[in-house]
Amino acid sequence: MALQRPKGTSDHLPDGSPKLSLDTQARAFQRVTDVARGVLERSGAQFIATPIFEEPELVRRGVGETSDIVTKEMFTVYYFGEHGGFILRPEGTASVMRAYLQNGLKQLPSPLKLWTQGPMFRAENVQKGRLRQFHQLDYEVIGGDDPLIDAEAVAVMMSVVEALGLRQVTLKLGSVGDPADRERYNAYLREQFGRRRADLSPESLLRLDRNPMRILDSKSAEDQAVVRELAVRPMLDFLGEQAQAHFASVRRYLDAWGVSYQLDPGLVRGLDYYRRSAWELHHAGVGAKSALGGGGRYDGLAEQLGGPATPGIGWALGIERLLIAMTAEGLELPLSPGPHVYLAALDGALVGQVAELGLQLRSVVRAEFAYRALKPAVALRDAGRRGAVYAALIGPEEAGRGVVALKHLSSGVQRNIGLDELRDVLGGPDFVNPDFVNPDADDRTTHPQPSTNQEQA
Ligand code: HAM
């Protein structure tokens, strides 16, 4: 058998591929990114890109020593030499903050809104929508801690989802408090779970010491049973005054703007850098255990990375999961437009000349050409298979007269067009209305009809 791609990765395929689904359609990925880019740029975010591999310390300090990501899911890459290896980034936030600190972005107007997009890597147990290489759309706002920024971040995420047409989403909103609140909550959890040591998984026994909140989102069935039976109180009960006031303010904005959410008093995120506001977005089509996106405030992250105190907040949406959700809601993307014109020489001596014409036309329209001389019927069939709007055929007779026979494929209307006017004809409105069915398709005297269908961008 020919070599296969690694488990948990996907190929993004061209339209028409036999194994195409929306979440493997390359163009669907681009469309989602384009739609998101529009919303994010209108929200004032600028694009930033960071390397896909980083120092392991960045993720250890950023995402947290006790997180599943760091303990089980890191990919490490090595090269020849002394270096201890790099990690493939499992998420974008720590990298964006590192880049902010390293490049002195503090000097830019604050708070600074950034967005990025790209592949992330986690060595997870693979299932539908849970990949080892997946793609995130990531939005980060660095340098402000006003609750209005939190509410805006949530609203911007919802705008992206809405712009993609998704309706069946549930936003779960909570607060994970300030560090002192977390300390009190952890003390409470240690006391609670301490009574059930014998029933906890070996991993959670370690978590009990170091970060008992992690037990709450443990994937092990035995831990989940203990969590259920103990009916532990949620984090929200332990918020201090400041975190409470901040959260109340975030909620007031969201309520006033009509952004609907479910209050989730026990929300736990899988990354350790969160403080105060935290949220997850769910979709029935993706399954209850997997979120479409998630985010929150991370005011302590910059210090964790060795920088000065710098507040931040953001979110990420999983592109594969967005596409799965879009499929579940029956949202389809139109297929790629084919070439606007497909050119074919009808004689071998003209192939190079026709190709040159095709190359020139690309400054105006999408143009493809045949690599050898074709019979007219074959050229028209090939043009049709490629989804071309026009076929341009050039035989010795046309070449001698300085014209091409331009056929509008959906209507069958054909005209001879002078080489000097071809660019204008192809670059302008269609010379026939493709919705108009010409009763006399071979009548070369057909006049142009008003166009309703220009090439889709
Ligand atoms: P996260 O919740 O770990 O947050 O991931 C965000 C989204 O990435 C998830 O909701 C999901 O859509 C997608 N995702 C995560 N893991 C996988 C996977 N194995 N396969 C497919 N999709 C996946 C973060 O990564 C934070 N950096 C978000 C953030 C930004 N917080 C503040 N700023």
JSON list of C-alpha atoms in Angstrom, two decimals, residues 37-114:
[
{"chain": "A", "resi": 37, "resn": "ARG", "atom": "CA", "xyz": [-10.45, 37.72, 8.84]},
{"chain": "A", "resi": 38, "resn": "GLY", "atom": "CA", "xyz": [-13.20, 40.12, 7.74]},
{"chain": "A", "resi": 39, "resn": "VAL", "atom": "CA", "xyz": [-14.85, 40.11, 11.15]},
{"chain": "A", "resi": 40, "resn": "LEU", "atom": "CA", "xyz": [-11.54, 40.32, 13.04]},
{"chain": "A", "resi": 41, "resn": "GLU", "atom": "CA", "xyz": [-10.12, 43.13, 10.95]},
{"chain": "A", "resi": 42, "resn": "ARG", "atom": "CA", "xyz": [-13.34, 45.09, 11.29]},
{"chain": "A", "resi": 43, "resn": "SER", "atom": "CA", "xyz": [-12.90, 44.57, 15.04]},
{"chain": "A", "resi": 44, "resn": "GLY", "atom": "CA", "xyz": [-9.47, 46.18, 14.90]},
{"chain": "A", "resi": 45, "resn": "ALA", "atom": "CA", "xyz": [-7.31, 43.04, 15.14]},
{"chain": "A", "resi": 46, "resn": "GLN", "atom": "CA", "xyz": [-4.04, 42.82, 13.23]},
{"chain": "A", "resi": 47, "resn": "PHE", "atom": "CA", "xyz": [-2.56, 39.60, 11.93]},
{"chain": "A", "resi": 48, "resn": "ILE", "atom": "CA", "xyz": [0.44, 38.10, 13.66]},
{"chain": "A", "resi": 49, "resn": "ALA", "atom": "CA", "xyz": [2.27, 34.87, 12.86]},
{"chain": "A", "resi": 50, "resn": "THR", "atom": "CA", "xyz": [4.61, 32.97, 15.15]},
{"chain": "A", "resi": 51, "resn": "PRO", "atom": "CA", "xyz": [6.72, 29.84, 14.54]},
{"chain": "A", "resi": 52, "resn": "ILE", "atom": "CA", "xyz": [5.03, 26.47, 14.79]},
{"chain": "A", "resi": 53, "resn": "PHE", "atom": "CA", "xyz": [7.85, 25.21, 17.02]},
{"chain": "A", "resi": 54, "resn": "GLU", "atom": "CA", "xyz": [8.91, 26.85, 20.24]},
{"chain": "A", "resi": 55, "resn": "GLU", "atom": "CA", "xyz": [11.02, 26.24, 23.32]},
{"chain": "A", "resi": 56, "resn": "PRO", "atom": "CA", "xyz": [9.34, 23.62, 25.55]},
{"chain": "A", "resi": 57, "resn": "GLU", "atom": "CA", "xyz": [9.61, 26.01, 28.47]},
{"chain": "A", "resi": 58, "resn": "LEU", "atom": "CA", "xyz": [7.12, 28.35, 26.81]},
{"chain": "A", "resi": 59, "resn": "VAL", "atom": "CA", "xyz": [4.39, 25.76, 26.91]},
{"chain": "A", "resi": 60, "resn": "ARG", "atom": "CA", "xyz": [5.35, 24.42, 30.33]},
{"chain": "A", "resi": 61, "resn": "ARG", "atom": "CA", "xyz": [5.16, 27.85, 31.87]},
{"chain": "A", "resi": 62, "resn": "GLY", "atom": "CA", "xyz": [2.29, 29.10, 29.74]},
{"chain": "A", "resi": 63, "resn": "VAL", "atom": "CA", "xyz": [-0.15, 26.22, 29.48]},
{"chain": "A", "resi": 64, "resn": "GLY", "atom": "CA", "xyz": [0.91, 24.69, 32.80]},
{"chain": "A", "resi": 65, "resn": "GLU", "atom": "CA", "xyz": [2.96, 21.75, 34.11]},
{"chain": "A", "resi": 66, "resn": "THR", "atom": "CA", "xyz": [-0.11, 19.79, 35.20]},
{"chain": "A", "resi": 67, "resn": "SER", "atom": "CA", "xyz": [-2.23, 20.28, 32.11]},
{"chain": "A", "resi": 68, "resn": "ASP", "atom": "CA", "xyz": [-2.98, 17.26, 29.90]},
{"chain": "A", "resi": 69, "resn": "ILE", "atom": "CA", "xyz": [-1.32, 19.15, 27.07]},
{"chain": "A", "resi": 70, "resn": "VAL", "atom": "CA", "xyz": [2.04, 19.31, 28.84]},
{"chain": "A", "resi": 71, "resn": "THR", "atom": "CA", "xyz": [1.92, 15.95, 30.61]},
{"chain": "A", "resi": 72, "resn": "LYS", "atom": "CA", "xyz": [0.68, 13.85, 27.69]},
{"chain": "A", "resi": 73, "resn": "GLU", "atom": "CA", "xyz": [0.17, 15.63, 24.44]},
{"chain": "A", "resi": 74, "resn": "MET", "atom": "CA", "xyz": [3.36, 17.42, 23.43]},
{"chain": "A", "resi": 75, "resn": "PHE", "atom": "CA", "xyz": [5.11, 16.67, 20.17]},
{"chain": "A", "resi": 76, "resn": "THR", "atom": "CA", "xyz": [8.84, 17.20, 20.42]},
{"chain": "A", "resi": 77, "resn": "VAL", "atom": "CA", "xyz": [11.13, 17.84, 17.46]},
{"chain": "A", "resi": 78, "resn": "TYR", "atom": "CA", "xyz": [14.87, 17.36, 17.45]},
{"chain": "A", "resi": 79, "resn": "TYR", "atom": "CA", "xyz": [17.68, 18.28, 15.16]},
{"chain": "A", "resi": 80, "resn": "PHE", "atom": "CA", "xyz": [21.26, 17.12, 15.17]},
{"chain": "A", "resi": 81, "resn": "GLY", "atom": "CA", "xyz": [23.24, 18.77, 17.91]},
{"chain": "A", "resi": 82, "resn": "GLU", "atom": "CA", "xyz": [23.17, 19.54, 21.56]},
{"chain": "A", "resi": 83, "resn": "HIS", "atom": "CA", "xyz": [19.79, 21.21, 21.79]},
{"chain": "A", "resi": 84, "resn": "GLY", "atom": "CA", "xyz": [17.21, 19.39, 23.90]},
{"chain": "A", "resi": 85, "resn": "GLY", "atom": "CA", "xyz": [14.51, 19.73, 21.27]},
{"chain": "A", "resi": 86, "resn": "PHE", "atom": "CA", "xyz": [11.60, 21.99, 20.57]},
{"chain": "A", "resi": 87, "resn": "ILE", "atom": "CA", "xyz": [7.88, 21.41, 20.91]},
{"chain": "A", "resi": 88, "resn": "LEU", "atom": "CA", "xyz": [5.33, 21.79, 18.16]},
{"chain": "A", "resi": 89, "resn": "ARG", "atom": "CA", "xyz": [2.98, 24.46, 19.50]},
{"chain": "A", "resi": 90, "resn": "PRO", "atom": "CA", "xyz": [-0.19, 22.99, 21.02]},
{"chain": "A", "resi": 91, "resn": "GLU", "atom": "CA", "xyz": [-1.98, 26.37, 21.01]},
{"chain": "A", "resi": 92, "resn": "GLY", "atom": "CA", "xyz": [-1.31, 29.96, 20.06]},
{"chain": "A", "resi": 93, "resn": "THR", "atom": "CA", "xyz": [-1.75, 32.15, 23.12]},
{"chain": "A", "resi": 94, "resn": "ALA", "atom": "CA", "xyz": [1.60, 31.55, 24.83]},
{"chain": "A", "resi": 95, "resn": "SER", "atom": "CA", "xyz": [3.40, 32.17, 21.51]},
{"chain": "A", "resi": 96, "resn": "VAL", "atom": "CA", "xyz": [1.51, 35.39, 20.83]},
{"chain": "A", "resi": 97, "resn": "MET", "atom": "CA", "xyz": [2.32, 36.65, 24.32]},
{"chain": "A", "resi": 98, "resn": "ARG", "atom": "CA", "xyz": [5.96, 35.64, 23.88]},
{"chain": "A", "resi": 99, "resn": "ALA", "atom": "CA", "xyz": [6.07, 37.54, 20.58]},
{"chain": "A", "resi": 100, "resn": "TYR", "atom": "CA", "xyz": [4.42, 40.55, 22.21]},
{"chain": "A", "resi": 101, "resn": "LEU", "atom": "CA", "xyz": [7.03, 40.63, 24.97]},
{"chain": "A", "resi": 102, "resn": "GLN", "atom": "CA", "xyz": [10.03, 39.78, 22.83]},
{"chain": "A", "resi": 103, "resn": "ASN", "atom": "CA", "xyz": [9.26, 42.35, 20.11]},
{"chain": "A", "resi": 104, "resn": "GLY", "atom": "CA", "xyz": [8.37, 45.27, 22.35]},
{"chain": "A", "resi": 105, "resn": "LEU", "atom": "CA", "xyz": [4.77, 45.43, 21.10]},
{"chain": "A", "resi": 106, "resn": "LYS", "atom": "CA", "xyz": [3.90, 47.22, 24.32]},
{"chain": "A", "resi": 107, "resn": "GLN", "atom": "CA", "xyz": [4.85, 50.40, 22.46]},
{"chain": "A", "resi": 108, "resn": "LEU", "atom": "CA", "xyz": [1.90, 50.00, 20.09]},
{"chain": "A", "resi": 109, "resn": "PRO", "atom": "CA", "xyz": [-1.48, 51.48, 21.03]},
{"chain": "A", "resi": 110, "resn": "SER", "atom": "CA", "xyz": [-2.88, 49.49, 23.93]},
{"chain": "A", "resi": 111, "resn": "PRO", "atom": "CA", "xyz": [-4.79, 47.27, 24.26]},
{"chain": "A", "resi": 112, "resn": "LEU", "atom": "CA", "xyz": [-3.41, 45.61, 21.17]},
{"chain": "A", "resi": 113, "resn": "LYS", "atom": "CA", "xyz": [-5.71, 43.30, 19.26]},
{"chain": "A", "resi": 114, "resn": "LEU", "atom": "CA", "xyz": [-4.06, 40.50, 17.35]}
]
